Coordinates of C-alpha atoms and ligand atoms in Angstrom, one line a residue:
X1 CA 8.1 4.9 32.6
X2 CA 9.6 8.1 30.8
X3 CA 7.7 11.2 32.0
X4 CA 7.5 14.2 30.0
X5 CA 4.9 17.0 29.7
X6 CA 2.3 16.1 26.9
X7 CA 1.1 19.0 24.8
X8 CA -2.7 19.2 24.1
X9 CA -3.7 20.4 20.6
X10 CA -6.6 22.5 19.2
X11 CA -8.3 20.8 16.4
X12 CA -6.7 21.8 13.0
X13 CA -9.0 20.1 10.3
X14 CA -8.3 20.4 6.7
X15 CA -11.3 21.7 4.8
X16 CA -13.2 18.9 3.0
X17 CA -14.5 21.3 0.2
X18 CA -11.1 21.1 -1.6
X19 CA -11.8 17.4 -2.4
X20 CA -14.7 18.5 -4.8
X21 CA -16.5 15.5 -3.8
X22 CA -19.5 14.7 -6.1
X23 CA -22.6 12.8 -5.5
X24 CA -21.7 10.2 -8.2
X25 CA -18.7 9.1 -10.0
X26 CA -18.5 7.2 -13.4
X27 CA -16.0 4.6 -14.7
X28 CA -13.3 5.5 -17.3
X29 CA -13.2 3.6 -20.5
X30 CA -11.7 4.4 -23.9
X31 CA -11.0 8.1 -22.7
X32 CA -14.7 8.8 -21.7
X33 CA -16.4 8.7 -18.4
X34 CA -19.5 6.6 -18.6
X35 CA -22.0 4.5 -16.5
X36 CA -21.4 0.9 -15.9
X37 CA -24.0 -1.9 -16.2
X38 CA -23.0 -3.2 -12.8
X39 CA -24.8 -2.3 -9.7
X40 CA -23.4 1.1 -8.3
X41 CA -21.6 0.8 -5.2
X42 CA -21.6 3.4 -2.3
X43 CA -18.3 4.3 -1.0
X44 CA -18.1 5.3 2.8
X45 CA -16.1 7.7 5.0
X46 CA -14.8 5.1 7.6
X47 CA -14.2 7.9 10.1
X48 CA -17.8 8.9 10.2
X49 CA -19.7 5.9 8.4
X50 CA -21.4 8.4 6.0
X51 CA -21.8 7.6 2.4
X52 CA -19.4 9.8 0.4
X53 CA -20.5 9.1 -3.2
X54 CA -22.2 6.5 -5.5
X55 CA -19.8 4.9 -7.8
X56 CA -20.5 3.1 -11.1
X57 CA -19.3 -0.6 -11.5
X58 CA -18.4 -2.5 -14.5
X59 CA -20.4 -5.6 -15.8
X60 CA -18.7 -8.3 -17.7
X61 CA -19.5 -6.5 -21.0
X62 CA -18.0 -3.4 -19.8
X63 CA -14.7 -5.2 -18.8
X64 CA -14.8 -6.5 -22.5
X65 CA -15.2 -2.9 -23.9
X66 CA -12.3 -1.9 -21.7
X67 CA -10.2 -4.6 -23.0
X68 CA -11.2 -3.9 -26.5
X69 CA -10.2 -0.2 -26.0
X70 CA -7.0 -0.9 -24.5
X71 CA -5.9 -3.3 -27.2
X72 CA -6.8 -0.9 -29.8
X73 CA -4.9 1.9 -28.1
X74 CA -2.0 -0.5 -27.7
X75 CA -2.0 -1.6 -31.5
X76 CA -2.5 1.7 -33.0
X77 CA -1.3 4.4 -30.8
X78 CA 0.6 3.5 -27.4
X79 CA 2.6 0.7 -28.5
X80 CA 4.1 2.2 -31.7
X81 CA 4.7 5.6 -30.1
X82 CA 8.2 6.4 -29.5
X83 CA 9.4 6.5 -25.8
X84 CA 10.3 10.0 -25.8
X85 CA 6.8 10.8 -26.7
X86 CA 5.3 8.4 -24.2
X87 CA 7.5 10.2 -21.5
X88 CA 5.8 13.6 -22.3
X89 CA 2.6 12.2 -21.1
X90 CA 4.0 10.6 -18.0
X91 CA 5.6 14.0 -17.1
X92 CA 2.5 15.8 -17.6
X93 CA 0.5 13.3 -15.2
X94 CA 3.1 13.7 -12.7
X95 CA 2.8 17.5 -12.9
X96 CA -1.0 17.5 -12.7
X97 CA -0.7 15.1 -9.6
X98 CA 1.3 17.9 -7.9
X99 CA -0.9 20.5 -9.0
X100 CA -4.1 18.9 -7.6
X101 CA -2.3 17.5 -4.6
X102 CA -4.3 19.0 -2.0
X103 CA -7.5 17.9 -3.6
X104 CA -6.2 14.1 -3.9
X105 CA -4.9 14.2 -0.3
X106 CA -8.2 15.2 1.2
X107 CA -10.1 12.9 -1.1
X108 CA -7.8 10.0 -0.3
X109 CA -8.2 10.6 3.6
X110 CA -12.0 10.9 3.2
X111 CA -12.3 7.8 1.4
X112 CA -9.6 5.5 3.0
X113 CA -9.5 7.0 6.5
X114 CA -5.7 7.6 6.7
X115 CA -4.4 10.8 8.4
X116 CA -4.1 13.8 6.1
X117 CA -0.6 14.2 7.2
X118 CA 0.2 11.1 5.6
X119 CA -1.8 11.2 2.4
X120 CA -0.4 14.9 2.0
X121 CA 3.2 14.1 2.8
X122 CA 3.6 10.4 1.6
X123 CA 0.9 9.0 -0.7
X124 CA 0.3 12.0 -3.0
X125 CA 4.1 13.1 -3.5
X126 CA 5.0 9.5 -3.9
X127 CA 2.4 8.8 -6.4
X128 CA 3.9 11.9 -8.5
X129 CA 7.5 10.5 -7.9
X130 CA 6.4 7.3 -9.6
X131 CA 5.2 9.0 -12.7
X132 CA 8.4 11.4 -12.8
X133 CA 10.6 8.5 -12.3
X134 CA 9.1 6.2 -15.0
X135 CA 8.7 9.2 -17.4
X136 CA 12.6 9.1 -17.2
X137 CA 12.7 5.4 -18.1
X138 CA 10.3 5.6 -21.3
X139 CA 13.0 6.6 -23.7
X140 CA 15.9 4.9 -22.0
X141 CA 14.5 1.1 -22.0
X142 CA 17.3 0.1 -24.4
X143 CA 19.8 1.0 -21.7
X144 CA 17.8 -1.0 -18.9
X145 CA 19.7 -4.2 -19.4
X146 CA 16.9 -6.0 -21.2
X147 CA 18.3 -6.1 -24.9
X148 CA 18.7 -3.4 -27.3
X149 CA 14.8 -2.8 -28.1
X150 CA 12.7 -4.4 -25.5
X151 CA 9.1 -4.8 -26.4
X152 CA 6.0 -4.1 -24.2
X153 CA 3.8 -7.1 -23.3
X154 CA 0.6 -5.5 -24.4
X155 CA -2.6 -5.0 -22.5
X156 CA -2.1 -5.2 -18.6
X157 CA -5.0 -6.0 -16.3
X158 CA -4.1 -4.4 -12.6
X159 CA -6.0 -5.0 -9.4
X160 CA -5.1 -3.0 -6.3
X161 CA -6.1 -2.9 -2.6
X162 CA -7.5 -0.2 -0.4
X163 CA -4.6 0.6 1.8
X164 CA -2.9 3.1 -0.7
X165 CA -5.4 3.6 -3.3
X166 CA -3.7 6.4 -5.2
X167 CA -0.2 5.3 -4.7
X168 CA -1.0 1.6 -5.8
X169 CA -2.6 3.0 -8.8
X170 CA 0.6 5.1 -9.7
X171 CA 2.8 2.1 -8.9
X172 CA 1.0 0.0 -11.3
X173 CA 0.1 2.5 -14.1
X174 CA 3.4 4.4 -14.4
X175 CA 5.9 1.6 -15.2
X176 CA 3.2 -0.1 -17.5
X177 CA 2.8 3.0 -19.5
X178 CA 6.5 3.9 -19.7
X179 CA 7.1 0.5 -21.2
X180 CA 4.6 1.0 -23.8
X181 CA 1.6 -1.2 -22.3
X182 CA -1.9 0.0 -22.1
X183 CA -3.9 -0.6 -18.8
X184 CA -7.0 -1.6 -17.2
X185 CA -7.1 -0.9 -13.3
X186 CA -9.6 -2.1 -10.9
X187 CA -9.6 0.0 -7.6
X188 CA -10.8 -1.5 -4.4
X189 CA -14.5 -1.5 -3.7
X190 CA -14.1 0.4 -0.6
X191 CA -11.7 3.1 -2.1
X192 CA -12.5 3.8 -5.7
X193 CA -12.3 7.6 -5.5
X194 CA -8.9 8.8 -6.0
X195 CA -8.3 6.4 -8.9
X196 CA -11.3 8.1 -10.7
X197 CA -9.6 11.5 -10.1
X198 CA -6.4 10.0 -11.6
X199 CA -8.5 9.1 -14.7
X200 CA -9.6 12.7 -14.9
X201 CA -5.9 13.7 -14.7
X202 CA -5.2 11.2 -17.7
X203 CA -7.8 12.9 -19.6
X204 CA -6.6 16.3 -18.6
X205 CA -3.0 15.2 -19.7
X206 CA -4.6 14.4 -23.2
X207 CA -3.4 10.8 -22.9
X208 CA -4.9 8.9 -26.0
X209 CA -8.2 7.1 -25.4
X210 CA -7.9 3.6 -24.3
X211 CA -4.4 3.8 -22.8
X212 CA -5.7 3.9 -19.1
X213 CA -9.1 2.5 -18.1
X214 CA -10.4 2.6 -14.8
X215 CA -13.1 0.0 -13.9
X216 CA -14.5 0.1 -10.5
X217 CA -16.4 -2.8 -8.9
X218 CA -15.9 -5.5 -6.3
X219 CA -13.9 -8.8 -6.4
X220 CA -16.0 -10.2 -9.0
X221 CA -15.0 -7.3 -11.6
X222 CA -11.4 -8.2 -10.5
X223 CA -12.0 -11.8 -11.3
X224 CA -13.6 -10.9 -14.7
X225 CA -10.5 -8.8 -15.6
X226 CA -8.1 -11.4 -14.4
X227 CA -9.8 -14.2 -16.4
X228 CA -10.2 -12.2 -19.6
X229 CA -8.2 -13.9 -22.4
X230 CA -7.5 -10.5 -24.0
X231 CA -5.6 -9.2 -21.1
X232 CA -1.6 -10.3 -21.5
X233 CA -0.5 -9.6 -18.1
X234 CA -2.0 -9.5 -14.7
X235 CA -0.4 -7.5 -11.7
X236 CA -2.1 -7.9 -8.4
X237 CA -1.6 -6.4 -5.1
X238 CA -3.7 -7.7 -2.2
X239 CA -4.3 -10.7 0.2
X240 CA -2.3 -13.8 -0.3
X241 CA -5.5 -15.8 -0.4
X242 CA -6.8 -14.0 -3.6
X243 CA -3.3 -14.0 -4.9
X244 CA -3.3 -18.0 -5.0
X245 CA -6.6 -17.9 -6.5
X246 CA -5.3 -15.7 -9.4
X247 CA -2.2 -17.8 -9.8
X248 CA -4.3 -20.9 -10.1
X249 CA -6.6 -19.4 -12.7
X250 CA -3.6 -18.0 -14.9
X251 CA -1.7 -21.3 -14.6
X252 CA -1.1 -22.8 -18.1
X253 CA -2.6 -19.7 -19.8
X254 CA 0.9 -18.3 -20.9
X255 CA -0.3 -15.0 -19.6
X256 CA 2.2 -13.1 -17.4
X257 CA 1.7 -12.4 -13.6
X258 CA 3.2 -10.5 -10.7
X259 CA 1.9 -10.8 -7.3
X260 CA 2.6 -8.5 -4.3
X261 CA 0.9 -10.0 -1.2
X262 CA 1.0 -10.0 2.3
X263 CA 3.6 -9.8 5.0
X264 CA 4.6 -10.3 8.6
X265 CA 7.8 -8.5 9.0
X266 CA 10.3 -8.6 11.5
X267 CA 11.7 -5.4 12.8
X268 CA 14.8 -6.6 14.9
X269 CA 16.3 -4.4 17.6
X270 CA 19.7 -5.3 19.0
X271 CA 20.8 -3.9 22.4
X272 CA 23.6 -1.7 20.8
X273 CA 20.9 0.3 18.9
X274 CA 20.2 4.0 19.9
X275 CA 16.9 3.0 21.7
X276 CA 15.1 6.1 21.5
X277 CA 15.5 6.3 17.7
X278 CA 14.7 2.6 17.2
X279 CA 11.5 3.1 19.2
X280 CA 10.5 5.9 16.7
X281 CA 11.2 3.5 13.9
X282 CA 9.0 0.7 15.5
X283 CA 6.1 3.1 16.0
X284 CA 6.6 4.3 12.4
X285 CA 6.8 0.6 11.2
X286 CA 3.4 -0.5 12.6
X287 CA 1.5 2.5 13.3
X288 CA 1.9 4.3 9.9
X289 CA -1.3 4.1 7.8
X290 CA -3.1 2.3 10.9
X291 CA -0.8 -0.6 10.2
X292 CA -2.6 -1.4 6.8
X293 CA 0.7 -1.9 5.3
X294 CA 1.9 -5.1 3.6
X295 CA 5.5 -4.3 4.6
X296 CA 4.5 -3.1 8.3
X297 CA 7.0 -4.0 11.0
X298 CA 4.3 -6.2 12.9
X299 CA 6.6 -8.4 14.7
X300 CA 9.2 -6.6 16.7
X301 CA 12.2 -9.0 17.8
X302 CA 13.9 -7.3 20.8
X303 CA 17.2 -8.5 22.3
X304 CA 16.3 -9.9 25.6
X305 CA 18.8 -7.6 27.8
X306 CA 16.7 -4.5 26.6
X307 CA 13.3 -5.7 26.4
X308 CA 11.9 -4.1 29.4
X309 CA 13.4 -0.8 28.8
X310 CA 12.1 -0.9 25.1
X311 CA 8.7 -1.9 26.2
X312 CA 8.6 1.0 28.7
X313 CA 9.6 3.6 26.0
X314 CA 7.4 1.9 23.5
X315 CA 4.1 2.2 25.7
X316 CA 5.0 5.7 26.5
X317 CA 5.5 6.8 22.8
X318 CA 2.4 5.0 21.7
X319 CA 0.3 6.5 24.4
X320 CA 1.1 9.9 22.9
X321 CA -0.2 9.0 19.4
X322 CA -3.5 11.0 18.7
X323 CA -6.0 8.8 17.1
X324 CA -9.1 10.4 15.5
X325 CA -10.3 12.5 12.6
X326 CA -8.3 11.6 9.6
X327 CA -8.7 15.3 8.2
X328 CA -7.1 16.8 11.4
X329 CA -3.5 17.7 10.7
X330 CA -2.5 16.6 14.3
X331 CA -3.9 13.2 13.9
X332 CA -1.3 10.3 13.9
X333 CA -3.6 7.4 13.6
X334 CA -6.8 7.6 11.6
X335 CA -9.8 5.3 11.0
X336 CA -9.6 1.6 10.0
X337 CA -10.7 1.3 6.5
X338 CA -13.9 -0.8 6.9
X339 CA -16.0 -2.6 9.3
X340 CA -14.9 -6.0 8.1
X341 CA -11.3 -5.0 8.5
X342 CA -12.1 -3.7 12.0
X343 CA -13.7 -7.1 12.7
X344 CA -10.6 -8.9 11.6
X345 CA -8.4 -7.0 13.6
X346 CA -10.7 -7.4 16.7
X347 CA -10.8 -11.2 16.2
X348 CA -6.9 -11.6 15.9
X349 CA -6.5 -9.4 19.0
X350 CA -9.0 -11.5 20.8
X351 CA -7.0 -14.7 19.8
X352 CA -3.7 -12.9 21.4
X353 CA -5.6 -12.7 24.7
X354 CA -6.9 -16.1 24.4
X355 CA -3.4 -17.5 23.7
X356 CA -2.0 -15.8 26.8
X357 CA -0.1 -12.9 25.3
X358 CA 0.1 -9.7 27.4
X359 CA -2.0 -7.0 25.9
X360 CA -1.3 -3.3 26.4
X361 CA -3.7 -0.8 24.6
X362 CA -3.1 2.9 24.5
X363 CA -5.6 4.8 26.8
X364 CA -6.3 7.3 24.0
X365 CA -9.8 8.5 23.6
X366 CA -11.5 7.2 20.4
X367 CA -14.2 8.9 18.5
X368 CA -17.9 7.8 19.1
X369 CA -18.6 7.1 15.3
X370 CA -16.6 5.5 12.6
X371 CA -14.2 2.5 12.7
X372 CA -11.5 3.1 15.0
X373 CA -9.0 0.8 17.0
X374 CA -6.6 1.9 19.7
X375 CA -2.9 1.3 19.2
X376 CA -2.2 -2.0 20.8
X377 CA 1.2 -3.6 21.8
X378 CA 1.4 -7.3 22.7
X379 CA 4.4 -8.7 24.8
X380 CA 5.1 -12.3 26.0
X381 CA 4.3 -13.3 22.5
X382 CA 5.5 -16.8 21.2
X383 CA 6.0 -17.8 17.7
X384 CA 3.2 -20.2 17.5
X385 CA 0.5 -17.5 18.4
X386 CA -1.7 -16.3 15.7
X387 CA -0.8 -12.7 16.3
X388 CA 2.8 -13.8 15.5
X389 CA 2.0 -15.7 12.3
X390 CA -0.9 -14.0 10.6
X391 CA -1.1 -10.5 9.0
X392 CA -3.3 -8.5 11.3
X393 CA -3.2 -5.3 9.0
X394 CA -4.1 -3.0 11.8
X395 CA -2.5 -1.0 14.5
X396 CA -1.3 -4.0 16.6
X397 CA 2.4 -5.0 17.4
X398 CA 3.6 -8.2 18.6
X399 CA 6.8 -8.2 20.6
X400 CA 9.0 -11.1 20.9
X401 CA 12.5 -11.4 22.3
X402 CA 15.8 -13.1 21.1
X403 CA 19.3 -13.6 22.5
X404 CA 21.8 -14.2 19.7
X405 CA 21.9 -12.9 16.0
X406 CA 21.4 -16.6 14.8
X407 CA 18.2 -16.6 16.7
X408 CA 17.1 -13.3 15.6
X409 CA 17.5 -14.6 12.0
X410 CA 15.7 -17.7 12.6
X411 CA 12.7 -16.1 14.1
X412 CA 12.5 -13.4 11.5
X413 CA 12.6 -16.1 8.8
X414 CA 10.0 -18.3 10.5
X415 CA 7.0 -17.1 8.6
X416 CA 5.4 -18.1 5.2
X417 CA 5.9 -14.4 4.2
X418 CA 8.9 -12.6 3.1
X419 CA 8.4 -9.0 2.1
X420 CA 10.4 -6.7 4.4
X421 CA 12.4 -6.7 7.5
X422 CA 14.2 -4.0 9.6
X423 CA 17.6 -4.1 11.6
X424 CA 18.4 -1.6 14.3
X425 CA 21.9 -1.8 15.4
X426 CA 25.3 0.3 15.8
X427 CA 27.2 -2.1 13.8
X428 CA 27.4 -1.9 10.1
X429 CA 29.0 -5.4 9.6
X430 CA 26.0 -6.9 11.5
X431 CA 23.6 -5.2 9.3
X432 CA 25.2 -6.7 6.1
X433 CA 25.3 -10.1 7.7
X434 CA 21.7 -10.0 8.7
X435 CA 20.6 -8.6 5.4
X436 CA 22.2 -11.4 3.7
X437 CA 20.6 -14.0 5.8
X438 CA 16.9 -12.7 5.9
X439 CA 14.5 -13.9 3.3
X440 CA 12.7 -10.6 2.8
X441 CA 12.5 -8.5 -0.5
X442 CA 13.5 -5.4 1.3
X443 CA 15.6 -5.0 4.3
X444 CA 15.7 -1.6 6.0
X445 CA 18.8 -0.6 8.3
X446 CA 18.2 1.8 11.1
X447 CA 14.9 2.9 9.5
X448 CA 11.7 1.4 8.3
X449 CA 9.0 2.0 5.7
X450 CA 11.1 4.1 3.2
X451 CA 9.8 4.1 -0.2
X452 CA 11.5 5.4 -3.4
X453 CA 10.3 4.7 -7.0
X454 CA 14.0 3.9 -7.9
X455 CA 14.2 1.0 -5.4
X456 CA 12.8 -2.3 -6.3
X457 CA 10.0 -3.6 -4.0
X458 CA 8.6 -7.2 -3.6
X459 CA 8.7 -10.5 -1.8
X460 CA 9.7 -13.9 -1.4
X461 CA 7.6 -16.9 -0.7
X462 CA 3.9 -16.1 0.1
X463 CA 4.6 -12.4 -0.2
X464 CA 4.5 -12.9 -4.1
X465 CA 6.9 -12.7 -6.9
X466 CA 8.0 -9.7 -9.3
X467 CA 9.3 -6.5 -8.4
X468 CA 7.9 -3.0 -8.5
X469 CA 10.1 0.0 -8.8
X470 CA 13.5 0.7 -10.2
X471 CA 15.2 -0.8 -13.1
X472 CA 14.0 -4.4 -11.8
X473 CA 10.4 -3.2 -11.8
X474 CA 10.4 -2.7 -15.6
X475 CA 11.0 -6.4 -16.3
X476 CA 7.4 -6.8 -15.4
X477 CA 6.2 -4.9 -18.2
X478 CA 8.6 -5.8 -21.0
X479 CA 8.5 -9.1 -23.0
X480 CA 11.7 -10.4 -21.8
Ligands
NDP501 P1 -8.2 -8.7 -1.2 O1 -7.1 -9.4 -1.7 O2 -9.6 -9.5 -1.3 O3 -8.4 -7.4 -2.3 C1 -7.6 -6.8 -3.0 C2 -8.1 -6.6 -4.4 O4 -8.5 -7.7 -5.2 C3 -9.4 -5.7 -4.4 O5 -9.4 -4.8 -5.5 C4 -10.4 -6.7 -4.5 O6 -11.6 -6.1 -4.8 C5 -9.9 -7.8 -5.5 N1 -10.3 -8.9 -5.5 C6 -11.1 -9.7 -4.6 N2 -11.3 -10.9 -5.0 C7 -10.7 -11.1 -6.3 C8 -10.7 -12.2 -7.1 N3 -11.3 -13.4 -6.9 N4 -10.2 -12.0 -8.4 C9 -9.7 -10.8 -8.7 N5 -9.6 -9.7 -7.6 C10 -10.2 -9.9 -6.7 O7 -8.0 -8.1 0.1 P2 -9.2 -7.5 1.1 O8 -9.5 -6.1 0.9 O9 -10.4 -8.5 1.1 O10 -8.4 -7.7 2.5 C11 -8.4 -8.9 3.1 C12 -7.0 -9.0 3.9 O11 -6.0 -9.1 3.0 C13 -6.7 -7.9 4.9 O12 -7.3 -7.9 6.1 C14 -5.3 -8.0 4.9 O13 -4.8 -8.9 5.9 C15 -5.0 -8.4 3.4 N6 -4.4 -7.4 2.6 C16 -3.2 -7.3 2.2 C17 -2.9 -6.4 1.4 C18 -1.4 -6.2 1.0 O14 -1.0 -5.3 0.3 N7 -0.5 -7.2 1.5 C19 -3.7 -5.4 0.8 C20 -5.0 -5.6 1.2 C21 -5.4 -6.5 2.1 P3 -12.7 -5.7 -3.6 O15 -11.8 -4.8 -3.0 O16 -13.7 -5.0 -4.5 O17 -13.0 -6.9 -2.9

């Protein structure tokens, strides 16, 4: 075991006042905030279990109103508008996200449970970056490689999950608008607030009514949106199970679909890698955002000759992660997003125990209230175990071993998913060889969880199809 002095930290909480939390939020349709005819939902702070706010939800007729508003906006305003004009709105939205960044970061941490350090330094800046990036494309679509005058698809229906609420909204909305589409977005039931502040930002940016519509609600609102015949294209991020349902209901309709689903990424560590740096990358790969990351490096494959050394370093490093109040600037791992997700993580971890893996759990103290799970590392994991096959979507790492590069590739690809992978080695030639062999949409080399709006992101197999980001991501919103 490595030994170093551990520093203690005084609490450094960010003030929640800046989130300007209101007791109730309305949905955003046709440029106006209004109540919905659905049963309002209560959104909860997962770190304290207190109700944060009541949020209006859409009924079937509200979804229909929003589709009509989006169609009108597409036909009359946004579709015909020159790209250079559309770009101005996207730039404006990007700048307003930056101006309101502290408010958005605190609100996101309250509603989602993620550490303020991450919402402040990752989610919000990346959301702004997606609007900046796509603003740049809006007047250059002729040069994107999709023909001389590529046309938008029309009205896009977008359904997003709870793990990166604002960032996923930006990933979805920015390319759609840049290409000239109008959108309806359904945020996840447990994290609707930042998307509604983004709606305020759209209003502040003078975005024409109907171009962006935000319709909160549960899965039934998502299903209503997906099945509405007036929606030309669906973009979904979430579980593979719901993705399959959506694909089934769209089959034969001629409506377009992109799916960004689950993952069980392999993060592969060769014995020639700088081990301390690799351990940092492994920790970031799985404990970032409590492991609620579709591309999380949830399976680490370690070359057998260094596995004991790596496990020692890993346990020591993980034991220094501070788990607790998401608003504290020292917190590394925040709250699990919901009781339901906590139950799912607990069930899968129990299955790891039952199937004979060796569990190590960080001895860190956990808060008395709220949904928290101590960072956990399983070793002696075999490929058949559920913890090696299923997406846990929590702060739980499964460590497996390999001897040769071929074995590493075979194990990495032995999954129904194919979203991301990581390789840690000193040899550039090996990185290129591995990257060519792995069926993963993104392969990170000597780093992990790096995101950039210019880089396409998406999966193979049960991780979905279609790309988001970069030039490739435009294809999903153009009639090509
Ligand atoms: P879901 O796939 O159910 O949720 C994703 C989004 O789809 C949410 O907005 C949800 O609404 C909505 N939705 C649910 N049912 C339907 C439907 N029939 N038609 C259209 N939209 C629908 O994920 P969960 O939140 O239930 O999480 C379950 C598991 O999925 C997690 O434990 C995790 O393993 C995985 N997951 C993976 C993600 C990824 O990015 N790969 C993201 C989220 C979850 P609502 O939230 O209101 O139910």
